[in-house]
Amino acid sequence: MLNITIDEILRDPLKYLSLVKAGETFVIIQADQPIAELKPLTSNQKQRRPSGLCAGEFTVPDDFDEPLPDEILSTFSQSLLKFIYRSSVIFIKLLASVSMKLVFPT
C-alpha cells in the first residue's frame, strides 16, 4: 500500500487509475493525514455453478414421469381431505364467533 497526495493524483490521474486497475492500493494523504483509500473494486457477483457438476452421480429412472401408484395417491388424497375438513371446521368456528358478536354486541 503506497501513500500519495491529492496533488500527485491530480497531476497524472490516469497513471494511478491504471495502477489501481492492476491491483495496487493507495492511501491518499492530505496535510500528512490519511483521508481515503484508493483500491480496486472486488466483484460482488457470485460464481455461476458449472453445468454437469453432478454428472454420473445419479440417473433419472425411465418411469420418472409416469403416474404415481394408487397407494401413494390415496395417501395424498386422504391428507388433503383431512386438511380441508380441519380448515372448514376452523373457518365455521371463526364465522360463528364473528356472527355472534354482530348479533349480540357486548
CSV table of C-alpha atoms in Angstrom, one decimal:
chain,number,residue,atom,x,y,z
A,1,MET,CA,0.0,0.0,0.0
A,2,LEU,CA,1.5,3.3,-1.1
A,3,ASN,CA,0.9,6.8,0.2
A,4,ILE,CA,0.1,9.5,-2.4
A,5,THR,CA,-1.1,13.1,-2.1
A,6,ILE,CA,-4.0,14.6,-3.9
A,7,ASP,CA,-1.6,16.8,-5.9
A,8,GLU,CA,0.1,13.6,-7.2
A,9,ILE,CA,-3.2,12.2,-8.3
A,10,LEU,CA,-4.3,15.4,-10.0
A,11,ARG,CA,-1.0,15.6,-11.9
A,12,ASP,CA,-1.5,12.2,-13.6
A,13,PRO,CA,-4.8,10.6,-12.7
A,14,LEU,CA,-4.7,8.0,-15.5
A,15,LYS,CA,-1.3,6.7,-14.2
A,16,TYR,CA,-2.8,6.0,-10.7
A,17,LEU,CA,-6.1,4.6,-12.1
A,18,SER,CA,-4.1,2.1,-14.3
A,19,LEU,CA,-2.0,1.1,-11.3
A,20,VAL,CA,-5.3,0.5,-9.3
A,21,LYS,CA,-6.6,-1.5,-12.2
A,22,ALA,CA,-3.5,-3.6,-12.0
A,23,GLY,CA,-4.2,-4.3,-8.3
A,24,GLU,CA,-2.3,-1.6,-6.5
A,25,THR,CA,-3.8,0.1,-3.4
A,26,PHE,CA,-3.1,3.7,-2.4
A,27,VAL,CA,-3.7,5.7,0.7
A,28,ILE,CA,-4.5,9.3,-0.2
A,29,ILE,CA,-2.8,11.8,2.1
A,30,GLN,CA,-3.7,15.5,2.8
A,31,ALA,CA,-1.7,17.5,5.3
A,32,ASP,CA,0.1,14.4,6.4
A,33,GLN,CA,-3.2,12.8,7.4
A,34,PRO,CA,-4.7,9.8,5.6
A,35,ILE,CA,-8.1,10.7,4.2
A,36,ALA,CA,-9.0,8.0,1.8
A,37,GLU,CA,-8.0,4.7,0.3
A,38,LEU,CA,-8.0,4.0,-3.5
A,39,LYS,CA,-8.2,0.4,-4.3
A,40,PRO,CA,-9.6,-2.0,-7.0
A,41,LEU,CA,-13.2,-3.0,-6.7
A,42,THR,CA,-14.0,-6.5,-5.7
A,43,SER,CA,-16.7,-8.3,-7.7
A,44,ASN,CA,-19.9,-8.9,-5.8
A,45,GLN,CA,-21.1,-11.3,-8.4
A,46,LYS,CA,-21.3,-14.9,-7.3
A,47,GLN,CA,-19.6,-17.5,-9.4
A,48,ARG,CA,-22.0,-19.5,-11.6
A,49,ARG,CA,-22.1,-23.2,-10.8
A,50,PRO,CA,-20.7,-25.2,-13.8
A,51,SER,CA,-23.2,-27.3,-15.6
A,52,GLY,CA,-22.9,-31.0,-15.2
A,53,LEU,CA,-21.5,-30.7,-11.7
A,54,CYS,CA,-23.1,-34.0,-10.6
A,55,ALA,CA,-22.8,-35.7,-13.9
A,56,GLY,CA,-22.9,-39.5,-13.5
A,57,GLU,CA,-23.8,-39.4,-9.8
A,58,PHE,CA,-27.4,-40.4,-10.3
A,59,THR,CA,-29.7,-41.4,-13.1
A,60,VAL,CA,-33.3,-40.4,-13.7
A,61,PRO,CA,-35.4,-43.5,-14.0
A,62,ASP,CA,-37.3,-44.2,-17.2
A,63,ASP,CA,-40.7,-44.1,-15.4
A,64,PHE,CA,-40.0,-40.7,-13.8
A,65,ASP,CA,-43.0,-39.0,-15.4
A,66,GLU,CA,-45.4,-41.9,-15.1
A,67,PRO,CA,-48.5,-41.5,-12.8
A,68,LEU,CA,-47.9,-42.4,-9.2
A,69,PRO,CA,-49.2,-45.7,-7.8
A,70,ASP,CA,-52.7,-45.7,-6.3
A,71,GLU,CA,-51.5,-46.3,-2.7
A,72,ILE,CA,-49.4,-43.1,-2.9
A,73,LEU,CA,-52.2,-41.1,-4.5
A,74,SER,CA,-54.7,-42.2,-1.9
A,75,THR,CA,-52.3,-41.1,0.9
A,76,PHE,CA,-52.1,-37.6,-0.7
A,77,SER,CA,-55.9,-37.6,-1.2
A,78,GLN,CA,-56.6,-38.6,2.5
A,79,SER,CA,-54.2,-35.9,3.8
A,80,LEU,CA,-55.8,-33.3,1.5
A,81,LEU,CA,-59.3,-34.3,2.7
A,82,LYS,CA,-58.2,-34.1,6.4
A,83,PHE,CA,-56.7,-30.6,5.8
A,84,ILE,CA,-59.9,-29.4,4.1
A,85,TYR,CA,-62.0,-30.7,6.8
A,86,ARG,CA,-59.9,-29.2,9.6
A,87,SER,CA,-59.7,-25.9,7.8
A,88,SER,CA,-63.5,-25.8,7.3
A,89,VAL,CA,-64.1,-26.5,11.0
A,90,ILE,CA,-61.8,-23.7,12.0
A,91,PHE,CA,-63.5,-21.4,9.5
A,92,ILE,CA,-67.0,-22.3,10.7
A,93,LYS,CA,-66.0,-21.7,14.3
A,94,LEU,CA,-64.5,-18.3,13.4
A,95,LEU,CA,-67.5,-17.3,11.4
A,96,ALA,CA,-69.8,-18.3,14.3
A,97,SER,CA,-67.8,-16.3,16.7
A,98,VAL,CA,-67.9,-13.2,14.5
A,99,SER,CA,-71.6,-13.5,13.8
A,100,MET,CA,-72.4,-13.9,17.5
A,101,LYS,CA,-70.6,-10.7,18.1
A,102,LEU,CA,-72.6,-9.0,15.4
A,103,VAL,CA,-75.9,-10.3,16.7
A,104,PHE,CA,-75.2,-9.8,20.4
A,105,PRO,CA,-72.7,-6.9,20.7
A,106,THR,CA,-71.1,-6.5,24.1
